[in-house]
PDB file of C-alpha atoms in Angstrom:
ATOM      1  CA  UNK A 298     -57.040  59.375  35.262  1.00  0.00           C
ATOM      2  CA  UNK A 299     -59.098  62.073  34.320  1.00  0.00           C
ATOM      3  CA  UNK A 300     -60.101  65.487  35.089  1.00  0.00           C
ATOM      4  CA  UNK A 301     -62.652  64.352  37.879  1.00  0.00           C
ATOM      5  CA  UNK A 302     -60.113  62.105  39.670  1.00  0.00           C
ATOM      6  CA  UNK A 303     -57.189  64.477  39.783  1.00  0.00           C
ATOM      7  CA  UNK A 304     -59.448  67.164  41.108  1.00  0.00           C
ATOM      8  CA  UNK A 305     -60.950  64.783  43.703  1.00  0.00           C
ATOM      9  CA  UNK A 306     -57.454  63.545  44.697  1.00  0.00           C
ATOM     10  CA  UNK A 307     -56.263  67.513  45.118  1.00  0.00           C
ATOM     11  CA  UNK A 308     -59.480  67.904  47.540  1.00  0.00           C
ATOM     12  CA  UNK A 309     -58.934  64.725  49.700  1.00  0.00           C
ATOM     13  CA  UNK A 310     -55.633  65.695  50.674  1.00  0.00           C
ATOM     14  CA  UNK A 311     -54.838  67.318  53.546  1.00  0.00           C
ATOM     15  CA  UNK A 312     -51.921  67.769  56.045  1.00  0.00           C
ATOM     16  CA  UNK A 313     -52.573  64.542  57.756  1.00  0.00           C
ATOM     17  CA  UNK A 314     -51.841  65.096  61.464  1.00  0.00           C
ATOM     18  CA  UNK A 315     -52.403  61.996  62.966  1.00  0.00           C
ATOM     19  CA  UNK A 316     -51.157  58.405  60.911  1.00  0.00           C
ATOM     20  CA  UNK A 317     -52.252  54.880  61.377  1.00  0.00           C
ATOM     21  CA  UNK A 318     -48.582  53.320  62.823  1.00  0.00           C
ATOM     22  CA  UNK A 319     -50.288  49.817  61.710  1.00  0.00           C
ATOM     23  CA  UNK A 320     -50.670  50.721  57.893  1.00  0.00           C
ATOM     24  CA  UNK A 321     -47.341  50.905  55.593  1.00  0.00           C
ATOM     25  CA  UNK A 322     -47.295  52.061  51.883  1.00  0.00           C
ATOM     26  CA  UNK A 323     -46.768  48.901  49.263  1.00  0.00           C
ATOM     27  CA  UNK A 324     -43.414  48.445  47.502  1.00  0.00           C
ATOM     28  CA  UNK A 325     -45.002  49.174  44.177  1.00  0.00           C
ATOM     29  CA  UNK A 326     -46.578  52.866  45.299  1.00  0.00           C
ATOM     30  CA  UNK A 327     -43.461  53.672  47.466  1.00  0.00           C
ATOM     31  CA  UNK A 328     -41.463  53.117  43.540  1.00  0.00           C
ATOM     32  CA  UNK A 329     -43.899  55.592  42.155  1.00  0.00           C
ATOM     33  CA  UNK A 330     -43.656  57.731  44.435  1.00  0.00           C
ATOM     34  CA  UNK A 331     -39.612  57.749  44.566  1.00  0.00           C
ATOM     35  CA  UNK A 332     -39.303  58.454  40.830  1.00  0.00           C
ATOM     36  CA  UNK A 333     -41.910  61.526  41.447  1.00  0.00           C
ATOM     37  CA  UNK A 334     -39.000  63.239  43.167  1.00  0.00           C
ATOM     38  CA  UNK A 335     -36.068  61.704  40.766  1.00  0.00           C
ATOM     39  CA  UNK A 336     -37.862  63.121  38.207  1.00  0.00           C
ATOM     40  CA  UNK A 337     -39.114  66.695  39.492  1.00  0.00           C
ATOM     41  CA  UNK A 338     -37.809  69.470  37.475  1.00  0.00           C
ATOM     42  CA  UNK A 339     -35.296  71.822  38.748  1.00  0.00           C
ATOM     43  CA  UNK A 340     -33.571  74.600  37.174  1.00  0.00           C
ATOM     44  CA  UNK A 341     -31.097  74.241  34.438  1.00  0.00           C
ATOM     45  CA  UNK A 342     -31.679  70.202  35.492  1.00  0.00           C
ATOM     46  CA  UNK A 343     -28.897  70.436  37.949  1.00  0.00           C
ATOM     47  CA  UNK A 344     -30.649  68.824  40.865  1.00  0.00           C
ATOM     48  CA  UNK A 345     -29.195  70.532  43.860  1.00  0.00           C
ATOM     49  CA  UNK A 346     -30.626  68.089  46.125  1.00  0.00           C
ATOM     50  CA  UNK A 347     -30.697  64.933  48.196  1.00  0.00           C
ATOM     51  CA  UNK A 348     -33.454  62.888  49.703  1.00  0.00           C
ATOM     52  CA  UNK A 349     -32.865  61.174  52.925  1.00  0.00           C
ATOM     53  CA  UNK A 350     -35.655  58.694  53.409  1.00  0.00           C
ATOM     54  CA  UNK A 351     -35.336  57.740  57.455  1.00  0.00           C
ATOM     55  CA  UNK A 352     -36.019  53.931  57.683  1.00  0.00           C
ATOM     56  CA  UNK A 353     -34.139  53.405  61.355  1.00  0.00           C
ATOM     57  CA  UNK A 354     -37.246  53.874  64.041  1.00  0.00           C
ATOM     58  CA  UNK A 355     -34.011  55.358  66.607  1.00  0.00           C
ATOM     59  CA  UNK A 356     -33.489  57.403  64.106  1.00  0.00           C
ATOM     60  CA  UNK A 357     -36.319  58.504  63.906  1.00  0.00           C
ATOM     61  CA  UNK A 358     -37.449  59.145  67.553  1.00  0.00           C
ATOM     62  CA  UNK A 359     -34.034  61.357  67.239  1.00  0.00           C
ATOM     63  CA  UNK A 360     -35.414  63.684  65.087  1.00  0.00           C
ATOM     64  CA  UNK A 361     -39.052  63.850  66.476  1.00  0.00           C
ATOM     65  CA  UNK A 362     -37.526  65.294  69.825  1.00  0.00           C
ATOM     66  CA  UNK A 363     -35.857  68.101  67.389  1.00  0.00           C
ATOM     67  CA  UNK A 364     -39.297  68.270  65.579  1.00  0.00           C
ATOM     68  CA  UNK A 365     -41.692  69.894  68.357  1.00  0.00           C
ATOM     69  CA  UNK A 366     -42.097  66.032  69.350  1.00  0.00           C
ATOM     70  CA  UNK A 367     -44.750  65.995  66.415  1.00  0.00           C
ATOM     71  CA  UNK A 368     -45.921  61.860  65.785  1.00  0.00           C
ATOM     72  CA  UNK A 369     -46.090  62.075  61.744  1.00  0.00           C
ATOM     73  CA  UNK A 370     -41.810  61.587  62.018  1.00  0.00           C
ATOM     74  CA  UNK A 371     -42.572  58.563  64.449  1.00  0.00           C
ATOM     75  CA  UNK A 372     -45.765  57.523  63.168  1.00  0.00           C
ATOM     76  CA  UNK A 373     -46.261  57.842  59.564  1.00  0.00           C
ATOM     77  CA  UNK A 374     -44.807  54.602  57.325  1.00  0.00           C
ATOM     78  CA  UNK A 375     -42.103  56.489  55.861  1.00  0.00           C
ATOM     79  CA  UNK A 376     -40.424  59.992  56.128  1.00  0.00           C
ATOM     80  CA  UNK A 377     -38.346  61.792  53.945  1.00  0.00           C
ATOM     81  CA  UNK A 378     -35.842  64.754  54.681  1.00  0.00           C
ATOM     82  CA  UNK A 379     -35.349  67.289  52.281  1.00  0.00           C
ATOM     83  CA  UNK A 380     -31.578  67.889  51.456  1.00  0.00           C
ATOM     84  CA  UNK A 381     -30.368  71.081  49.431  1.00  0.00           C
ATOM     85  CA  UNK A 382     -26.569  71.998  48.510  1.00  0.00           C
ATOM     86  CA  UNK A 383     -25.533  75.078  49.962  1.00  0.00           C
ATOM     87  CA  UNK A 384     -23.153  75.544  46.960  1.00  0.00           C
ATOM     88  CA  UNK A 385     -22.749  74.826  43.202  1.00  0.00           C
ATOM     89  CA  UNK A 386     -18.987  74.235  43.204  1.00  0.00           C
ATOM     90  CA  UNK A 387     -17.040  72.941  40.358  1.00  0.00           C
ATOM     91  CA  UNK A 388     -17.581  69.830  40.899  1.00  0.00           C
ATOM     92  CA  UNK A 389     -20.631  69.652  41.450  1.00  0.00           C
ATOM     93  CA  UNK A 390     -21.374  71.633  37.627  1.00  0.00           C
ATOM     94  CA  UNK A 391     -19.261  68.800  36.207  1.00  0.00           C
ATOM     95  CA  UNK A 392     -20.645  66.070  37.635  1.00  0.00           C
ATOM     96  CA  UNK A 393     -23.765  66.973  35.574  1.00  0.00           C
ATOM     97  CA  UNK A 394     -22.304  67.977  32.399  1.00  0.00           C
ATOM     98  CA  UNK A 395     -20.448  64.195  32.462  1.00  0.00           C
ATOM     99  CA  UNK A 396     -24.067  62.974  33.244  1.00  0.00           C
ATOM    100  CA  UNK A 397     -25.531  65.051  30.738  1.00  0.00           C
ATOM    101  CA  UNK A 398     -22.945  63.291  28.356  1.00  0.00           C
ATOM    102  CA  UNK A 399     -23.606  59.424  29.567  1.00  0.00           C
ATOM    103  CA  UNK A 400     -27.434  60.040  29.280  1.00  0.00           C
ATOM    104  CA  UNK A 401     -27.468  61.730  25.873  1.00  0.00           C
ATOM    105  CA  UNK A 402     -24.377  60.148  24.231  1.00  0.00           C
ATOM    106  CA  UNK A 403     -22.979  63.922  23.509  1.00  0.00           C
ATOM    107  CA  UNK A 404     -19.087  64.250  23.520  1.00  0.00           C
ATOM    108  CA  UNK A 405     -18.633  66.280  26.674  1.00  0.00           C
ATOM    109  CA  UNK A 406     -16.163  68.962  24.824  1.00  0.00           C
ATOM    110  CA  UNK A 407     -19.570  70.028  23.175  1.00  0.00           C
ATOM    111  CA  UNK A 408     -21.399  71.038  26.651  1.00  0.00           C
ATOM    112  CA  UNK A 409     -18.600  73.510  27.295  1.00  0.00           C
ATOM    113  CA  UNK A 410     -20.965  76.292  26.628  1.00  0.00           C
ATOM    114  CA  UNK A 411     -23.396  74.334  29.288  1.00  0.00           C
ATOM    115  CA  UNK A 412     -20.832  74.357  31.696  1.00  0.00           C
ATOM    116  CA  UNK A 413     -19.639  77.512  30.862  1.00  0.00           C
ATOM    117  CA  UNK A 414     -23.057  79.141  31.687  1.00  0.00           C
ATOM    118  CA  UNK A 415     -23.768  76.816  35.033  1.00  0.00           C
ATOM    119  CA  UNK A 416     -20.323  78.502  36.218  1.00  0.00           C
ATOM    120  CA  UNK A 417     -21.253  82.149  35.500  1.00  0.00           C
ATOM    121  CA  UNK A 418     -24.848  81.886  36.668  1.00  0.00           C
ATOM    122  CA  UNK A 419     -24.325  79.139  39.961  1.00  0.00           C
ATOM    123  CA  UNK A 420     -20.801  78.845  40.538  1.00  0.00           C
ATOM    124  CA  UNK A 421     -20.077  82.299  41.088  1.00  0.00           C
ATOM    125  CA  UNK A 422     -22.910  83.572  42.579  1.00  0.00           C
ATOM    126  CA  UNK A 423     -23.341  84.876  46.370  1.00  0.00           C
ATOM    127  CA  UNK A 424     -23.759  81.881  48.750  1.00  0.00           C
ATOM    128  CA  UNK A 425     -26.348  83.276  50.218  1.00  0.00           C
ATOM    129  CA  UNK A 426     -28.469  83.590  46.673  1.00  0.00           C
ATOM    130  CA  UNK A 427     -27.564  79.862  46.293  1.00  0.00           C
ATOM    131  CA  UNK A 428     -28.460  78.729  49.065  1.00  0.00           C
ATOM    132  CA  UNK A 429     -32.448  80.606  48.470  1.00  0.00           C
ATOM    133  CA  UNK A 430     -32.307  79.233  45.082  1.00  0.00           C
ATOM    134  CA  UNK A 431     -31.079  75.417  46.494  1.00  0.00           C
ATOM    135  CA  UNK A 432     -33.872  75.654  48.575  1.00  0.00           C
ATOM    136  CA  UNK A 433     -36.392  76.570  46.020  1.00  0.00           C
ATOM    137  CA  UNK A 434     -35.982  73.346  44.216  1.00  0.00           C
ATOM    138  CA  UNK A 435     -35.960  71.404  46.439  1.00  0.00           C
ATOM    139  CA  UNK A 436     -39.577  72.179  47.319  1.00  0.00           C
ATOM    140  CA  UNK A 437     -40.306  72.087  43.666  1.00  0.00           C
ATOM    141  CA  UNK A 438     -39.213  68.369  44.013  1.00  0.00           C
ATOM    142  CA  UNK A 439     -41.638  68.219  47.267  1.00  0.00           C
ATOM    143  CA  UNK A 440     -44.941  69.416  44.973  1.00  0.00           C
ATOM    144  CA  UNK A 441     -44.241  66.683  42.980  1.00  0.00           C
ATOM    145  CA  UNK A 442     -44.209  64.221  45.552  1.00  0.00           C
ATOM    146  CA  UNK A 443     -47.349  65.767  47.384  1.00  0.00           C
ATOM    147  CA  UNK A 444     -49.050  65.650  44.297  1.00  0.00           C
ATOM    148  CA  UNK A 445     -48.097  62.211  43.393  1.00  0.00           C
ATOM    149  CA  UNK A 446     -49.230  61.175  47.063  1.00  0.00           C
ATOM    150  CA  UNK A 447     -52.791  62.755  46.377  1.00  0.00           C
ATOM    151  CA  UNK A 448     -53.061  60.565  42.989  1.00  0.00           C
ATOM    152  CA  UNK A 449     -51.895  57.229  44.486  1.00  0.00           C
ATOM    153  CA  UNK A 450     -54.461  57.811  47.904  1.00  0.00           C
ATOM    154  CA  UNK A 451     -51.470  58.398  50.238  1.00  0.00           C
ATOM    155  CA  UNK A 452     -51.267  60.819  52.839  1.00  0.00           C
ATOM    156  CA  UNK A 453     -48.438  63.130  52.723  1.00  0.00           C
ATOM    157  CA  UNK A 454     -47.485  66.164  55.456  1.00  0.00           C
ATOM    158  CA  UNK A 455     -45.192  68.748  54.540  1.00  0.00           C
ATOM    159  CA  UNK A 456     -42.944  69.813  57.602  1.00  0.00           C
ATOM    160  CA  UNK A 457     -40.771  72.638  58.563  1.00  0.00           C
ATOM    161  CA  UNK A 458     -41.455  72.902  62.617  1.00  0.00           C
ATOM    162  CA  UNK A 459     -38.028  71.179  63.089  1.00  0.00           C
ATOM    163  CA  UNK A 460     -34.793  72.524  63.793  1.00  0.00           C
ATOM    164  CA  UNK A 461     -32.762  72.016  61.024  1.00  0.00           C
ATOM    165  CA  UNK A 462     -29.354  72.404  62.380  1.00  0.00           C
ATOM    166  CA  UNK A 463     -30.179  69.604  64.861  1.00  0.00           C
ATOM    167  CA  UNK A 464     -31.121  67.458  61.511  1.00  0.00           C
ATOM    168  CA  UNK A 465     -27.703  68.140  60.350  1.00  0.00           C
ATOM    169  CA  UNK A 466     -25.989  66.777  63.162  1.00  0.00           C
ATOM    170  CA  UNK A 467     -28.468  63.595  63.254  1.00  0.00           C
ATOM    171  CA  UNK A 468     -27.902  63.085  60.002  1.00  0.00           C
ATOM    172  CA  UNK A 469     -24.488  63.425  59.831  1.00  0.00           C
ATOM    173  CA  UNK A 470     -24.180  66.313  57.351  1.00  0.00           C
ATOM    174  CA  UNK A 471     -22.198  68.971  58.841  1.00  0.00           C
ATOM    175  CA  UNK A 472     -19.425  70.060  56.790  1.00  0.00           C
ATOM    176  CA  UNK A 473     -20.969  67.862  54.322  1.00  0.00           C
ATOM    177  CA  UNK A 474     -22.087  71.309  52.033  1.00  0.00           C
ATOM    178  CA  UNK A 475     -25.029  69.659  52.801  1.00  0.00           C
ATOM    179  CA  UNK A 476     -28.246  71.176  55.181  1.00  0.00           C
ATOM    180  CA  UNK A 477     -31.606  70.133  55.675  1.00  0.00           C
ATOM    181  CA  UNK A 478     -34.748  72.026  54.194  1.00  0.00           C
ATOM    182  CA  UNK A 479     -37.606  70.483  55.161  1.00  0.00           C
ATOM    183  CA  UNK A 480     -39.510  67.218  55.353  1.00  0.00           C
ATOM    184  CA  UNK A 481     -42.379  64.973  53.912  1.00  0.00           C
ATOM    185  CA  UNK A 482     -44.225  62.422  55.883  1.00  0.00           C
ATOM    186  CA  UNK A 483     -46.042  59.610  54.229  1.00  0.00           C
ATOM    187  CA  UNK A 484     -48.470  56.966  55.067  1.00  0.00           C
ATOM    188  CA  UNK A 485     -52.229  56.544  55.727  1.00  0.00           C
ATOM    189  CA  UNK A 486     -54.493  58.760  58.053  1.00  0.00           C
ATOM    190  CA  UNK A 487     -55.241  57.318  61.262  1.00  0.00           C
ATOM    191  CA  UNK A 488     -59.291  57.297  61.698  1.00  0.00           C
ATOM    192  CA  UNK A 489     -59.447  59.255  64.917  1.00  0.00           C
ATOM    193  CA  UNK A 490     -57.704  62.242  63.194  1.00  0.00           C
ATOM    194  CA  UNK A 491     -60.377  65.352  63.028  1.00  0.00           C
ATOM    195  CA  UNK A 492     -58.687  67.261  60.477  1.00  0.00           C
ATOM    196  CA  UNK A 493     -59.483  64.571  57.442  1.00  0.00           C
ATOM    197  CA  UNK A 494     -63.570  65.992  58.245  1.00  0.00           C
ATOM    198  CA  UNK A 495     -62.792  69.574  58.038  1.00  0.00           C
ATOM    199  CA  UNK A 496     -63.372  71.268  54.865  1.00  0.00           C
ATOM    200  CA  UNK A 497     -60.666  72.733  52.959  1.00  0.00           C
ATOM    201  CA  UNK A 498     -60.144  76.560  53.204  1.00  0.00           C
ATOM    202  CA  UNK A 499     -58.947  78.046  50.212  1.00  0.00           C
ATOM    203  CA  UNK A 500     -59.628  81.409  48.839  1.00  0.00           C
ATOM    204  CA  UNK A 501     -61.788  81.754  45.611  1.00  0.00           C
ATOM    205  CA  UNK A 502     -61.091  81.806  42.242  1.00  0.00           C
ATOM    206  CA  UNK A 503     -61.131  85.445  41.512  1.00  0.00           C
ATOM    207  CA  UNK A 504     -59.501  86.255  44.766  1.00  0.00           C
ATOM    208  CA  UNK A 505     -55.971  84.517  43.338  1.00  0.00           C
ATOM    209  CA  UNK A 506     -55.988  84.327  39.389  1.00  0.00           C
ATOM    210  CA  UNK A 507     -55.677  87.943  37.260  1.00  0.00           C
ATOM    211  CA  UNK A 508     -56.116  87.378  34.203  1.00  0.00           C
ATOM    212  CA  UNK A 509     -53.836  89.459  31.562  1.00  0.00           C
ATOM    213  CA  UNK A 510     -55.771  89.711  28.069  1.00  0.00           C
TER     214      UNK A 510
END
């Protein structure tokens, strides 16, 4: 992979609108393509999310009729749900410090300034401000999956036209401290789909970088 390729791959993408039903992504590039999001950076590492990956076609058709009825939750070979948590409880900050300690082998007493910090900062912030910030990384997690899409060939669509509420309640998350943020689909372009032909639009580069010297 060089410079060429990963500037090619970043042009052939698009939000694929229409996908081939008949064409599924491999075991091997669906692995990939999983660990992109396991290992997408958030901040402080806490990982306030969750990512439902809707196998069940009745499933499925549940959540394209809460989706403006678009085909890529139908159509495409897989489709993920973006999950955030609408609050950094307790629990929740502990749960990673005792990770933090498996992983690393650290005594956990020693992460008490960690923890300490998480609390201050997360735990007793405004719901509201967590629930901006939960969202936040979770689409940091879904650049590194479109990205990782665009490498491997695959088509990817980001979504948000869905009602997210109704998600929820499909999904069985309600009172969970759970909601739904967005979604990815994933799969190959079908060949009738126009958009693939139309060139990109994006603004220039001196219209979007300032350079501070």
């Amino acid at each position: 992979m060089n410079h060429a390729n990963i500037k090619e791959a970043l042009e052939w993408r698009y939000a694929t609108k229409r996908y081939d039903a008949t064409k599924k992504i491999s075991s091997q590039d669906w692995e990939t393509l999983k660990e992109s999001l396991r290992l997408a950076p958030s901040s402080y590492g806490i990982q306030p999310w969750k990512f439902f990956v809707i196998e069940s076609p009745e499933t499925r058709e549940k959540l394209k009729a809460v989706s403006w009825n678009q085909a890529q939750v139908t159509d495409a070979s897989h489709y993920v749900v973006f999950i955030y948590k609408e609050e950094i409880d307790e629990a929740f900050i502990q749960k990673y410090i005792d990770e933090i300690s498996k992983v690393r082998n650290t005594p956990v007493e020693s992460l008490d300034g960690l923890k300490n910090m998480l609390t201050q900062n997360l735990g007793k912030a405004p719901e509201e401000k967590i629930r901006v910030w939960s969202q936040r990384q979770a689409y940091i997690a879904m650049g590194f999956l479109l990205q990782t899409a665009a490498l491997l060939k695959i088509d990817a669509t980001p979504m948000e036209g869905l009602d997210p509420s109704a998600y929820d309640k499909i999904l069985g998350l309600e009172g969970s401290g759970w909601k739904t943020v967005a979604t990815v689909a994933l799969g190959y372009r079908h060949s009738e789909d126009a958009f693939q032909n139309m060139k990109k639009v994006r603004y220039p580069e001196d219209s979007v970088f300032t350079f501070i010297k």
